[in-house]
Amino acid sequence: MVMERLSIGNLTAENCIIQGGMGVGISMSGLASAVANQGGIGVIATVGLGLLSNERQKGYRRGSIESLKEEIRKARRSTRGILGVNIMGALTNYADLVKTSIAEKIDVIFTGAGLPLELPGYLNGSSGTKLVPIVSSVRAAKIIFSKWLRNYNYIPDAVVVEGPKAGGHLGFKADQIHKQEFQLEDLLPDVRQLVDEYEANYEKKIPVIAAGGIYTGRDLLRFHKLGADGIQMGTRFVTTYECDASESFKNAYVNAEKKDIVIIKSPVGMPGRAINNTFIEQTSEGKQIPTRCMHHCLKSCNYKTTPYCIADALVNAQKGNLEGGFAFAGSNAYKNTHIVSVEQVFSALEEEYQDALNTSQYQTELNENTE
Ligand SMILES: Cc1cc2nc3c(=O)[nH]c(=O)nc-3n(C[C@H](O)[C@H](O)[C@H](O)COP(=O)(O)O)c2cc1C
């Protein structure tokens, strides 16, 4: 592989590709280890794990801890590559998941959907786990960097900048999603500049990772040129054999057209991007799907007023019941037309990247010769 390498502290990934954590049950040990085996960083999403495994009889909190342990160990048995977990700040069991991941010696914790202001406090002297916040504004990055430094004398090991073309929950208000100033192309250079200042002042290399709507090797090169050291991708990995979702979930992607990718209002209190279906249409028209709250999984969800239980909806979809739920997806999901292997995704990215590199070198030479 000749795509760029990515180093986060003492960890070096052969390919600068991070597979975005995808809950509920979309990226578990299967997908994460397959990506790590290709030299990328594979990420297990922790949200909802306790609802999917055999551990669920132990109750939501205990079951989540046990299944996270099980998934990390399973992934470790399948790869010697770099593995991360994704833990959403909006989860009520955030602390459990962080502590478990650190105890299991996970390589990297990625955390978004809220400001992870207390995260470094969970590290103990000997843990080598890297901490990587996911931000959608330079303001959020500034707050995290300054609070971590002031309260813990800790600087993030890398930062993911996620733009509004991503799948799943978006860190933007609904009216910001399509505005130019909130697009990744505009956001990334601002975060890069902030990080450059910290790198210079504290002599620490802090990779900036771009995410949201990055699909081809050509996109990868474009965001490299805008200052990204690495790329986080979710959507393109969903339609792989190794992805942990059901066949029906993957087929929802394969069958989606561009017009089917929509923005929804999620009970989490943030907008989300998903593939439209009858469930989404009915709930957005006000149909209530009565629910008893069994898990109390989200800090921001009020089960008495929420139109449906998002945990149940996402578990249903993961298992293939798309009448009782829906598939989150990035803006490029309609480009997934076949189910392929993770290895094929990496080969295609490599080829597209090299093509783009050759074209851009050719363009530069052409421009130099005509000047
Ligand atoms: C099905 C799905 C589930 C996701 N779940 C999570 C999640 O649990 N936590 C999170 O931080 N991001 C989540 N994301 C966002 C991805 O990690 C990733 O950053 C994003 O999708 C990147 O954009 P792309 O899909 O256009 O490549 C999810 C995305 C998808 C498509």
PDB file of C-alpha atoms and ligand atoms in Angstrom, residues 20-23 26 45 47 86 88 134 162 165-168 211-214 232-235 249 253 328-330, ligand 1:
ATOM      1  CA  GLY A  20     -15.888   5.499  11.632  1.00  0.00           C
ATOM      2  CA  GLY A  21     -17.619   3.835  14.571  1.00  0.00           C
ATOM      3  CA  MET A  22     -21.165   2.910  13.520  1.00  0.00           C
ATOM      4  CA  GLY A  23     -23.742   2.009  16.124  1.00  0.00           C
ATOM      5  CA  ILE A  26     -23.029  -1.815  12.416  1.00  0.00           C
ATOM      6  CA  ALA A  45     -19.087   1.380  18.058  1.00  0.00           C
ATOM      7  CA  VAL A  47     -23.643   2.402  21.563  1.00  0.00           C
ATOM      8  CA  ASN A  86     -16.351   4.997  19.505  1.00  0.00           C
ATOM      9  CA  MET A  88     -20.884   8.893  22.249  1.00  0.00           C
ATOM     10  CA  ILE A 134     -14.712  14.234  17.261  1.00  0.00           C
ATOM     11  CA  GLU A 162     -16.704  15.784  11.038  1.00  0.00           C
ATOM     12  CA  LYS A 165     -22.292  15.147   4.950  1.00  0.00           C
ATOM     13  CA  ALA A 166     -21.657  12.332   7.452  1.00  0.00           C
ATOM     14  CA  GLY A 167     -24.102   9.575   8.315  1.00  0.00           C
ATOM     15  CA  GLY A 168     -25.777   9.176  11.688  1.00  0.00           C
ATOM     16  CA  ALA A 211     -14.746  12.927   8.128  1.00  0.00           C
ATOM     17  CA  GLY A 212     -18.139  13.207   6.523  1.00  0.00           C
ATOM     18  CA  GLY A 213     -18.914  12.542   2.867  1.00  0.00           C
ATOM     19  CA  ILE A 214     -15.413  11.323   1.976  1.00  0.00           C
ATOM     20  CA  GLN A 232     -12.518   8.757   8.702  1.00  0.00           C
ATOM     21  CA  MET A 233     -15.025   6.906   6.549  1.00  0.00           C
ATOM     22  CA  GLY A 234     -18.239   5.176   7.537  1.00  0.00           C
ATOM     23  CA  THR A 235     -20.700   4.825   4.680  1.00  0.00           C
ATOM     24  CA  PHE A 249     -29.547  -3.307   6.213  1.00  0.00           C
ATOM     25  CA  TYR A 253     -27.869   1.027   0.961  1.00  0.00           C
ATOM     26  CA  PHE A 328     -28.440   5.824   9.211  1.00  0.00           C
ATOM     27  CA  ALA A 329     -26.281   6.656   6.189  1.00  0.00           C
ATOM     28  CA  GLY A 330     -23.944   9.324   4.842  1.00  0.00           C
TER      29      GLY A 330
HETATM   30  C1  LIG B   1     -24.896   3.648  10.191  1.00  0.00           C
HETATM   31  C2  LIG B   1     -24.064   4.708  10.855  1.00  0.00           C
HETATM   32  C3  LIG B   1     -23.940   4.717  12.229  1.00  0.00           C
HETATM   33  C4  LIG B   1     -23.114   5.665  12.861  1.00  0.00           C
HETATM   34  N1  LIG B   1     -22.965   5.621  14.214  1.00  0.00           N
HETATM   35  C5  LIG B   1     -22.101   6.465  14.828  1.00  0.00           C
HETATM   36  C6  LIG B   1     -21.847   6.348  16.237  1.00  0.00           C
HETATM   37  O1  LIG B   1     -22.352   5.457  16.918  1.00  0.00           O
HETATM   38  N2  LIG B   1     -21.002   7.261  16.797  1.00  0.00           N
HETATM   39  C7  LIG B   1     -20.377   8.242  16.051  1.00  0.00           C
HETATM   40  O2  LIG B   1     -19.614   9.052  16.609  1.00  0.00           O
HETATM   41  N3  LIG B   1     -20.585   8.343  14.711  1.00  0.00           N
HETATM   42  C8  LIG B   1     -21.403   7.483  14.094  1.00  0.00           C
HETATM   43  N4  LIG B   1     -21.567   7.538  12.726  1.00  0.00           N
HETATM   44  C9  LIG B   1     -20.694   8.440  11.941  1.00  0.00           C
HETATM   45  C10 LIG B   1     -19.476   7.665  11.369  1.00  0.00           C
HETATM   46  O3  LIG B   1     -18.649   7.223  12.410  1.00  0.00           O
HETATM   47  C11 LIG B   1     -18.600   8.486  10.396  1.00  0.00           C
HETATM   48  O4  LIG B   1     -17.851   9.440  11.056  1.00  0.00           O
HETATM   49  C12 LIG B   1     -19.361   9.198   9.337  1.00  0.00           C
HETATM   50  O5  LIG B   1     -20.367   8.396   8.850  1.00  0.00           O
HETATM   51  C13 LIG B   1     -18.397   9.614   8.239  1.00  0.00           C
HETATM   52  O6  LIG B   1     -19.063  10.028   7.089  1.00  0.00           O
HETATM   53  P1  LIG B   1     -19.327   9.018   5.857  1.00  0.00           P
HETATM   54  O7  LIG B   1     -20.299   8.031   6.339  1.00  0.00           O
HETATM   55  O8  LIG B   1     -19.844   9.914   4.795  1.00  0.00           O
HETATM   56  O9  LIG B   1     -18.022   8.372   5.499  1.00  0.00           O
HETATM   57  C14 LIG B   1     -22.410   6.627  12.082  1.00  0.00           C
HETATM   58  C15 LIG B   1     -22.565   6.612  10.693  1.00  0.00           C
HETATM   59  C16 LIG B   1     -23.348   5.664  10.072  1.00  0.00           C
HETATM   60  C17 LIG B   1     -23.450   5.665   8.568  1.00  0.00           C
END
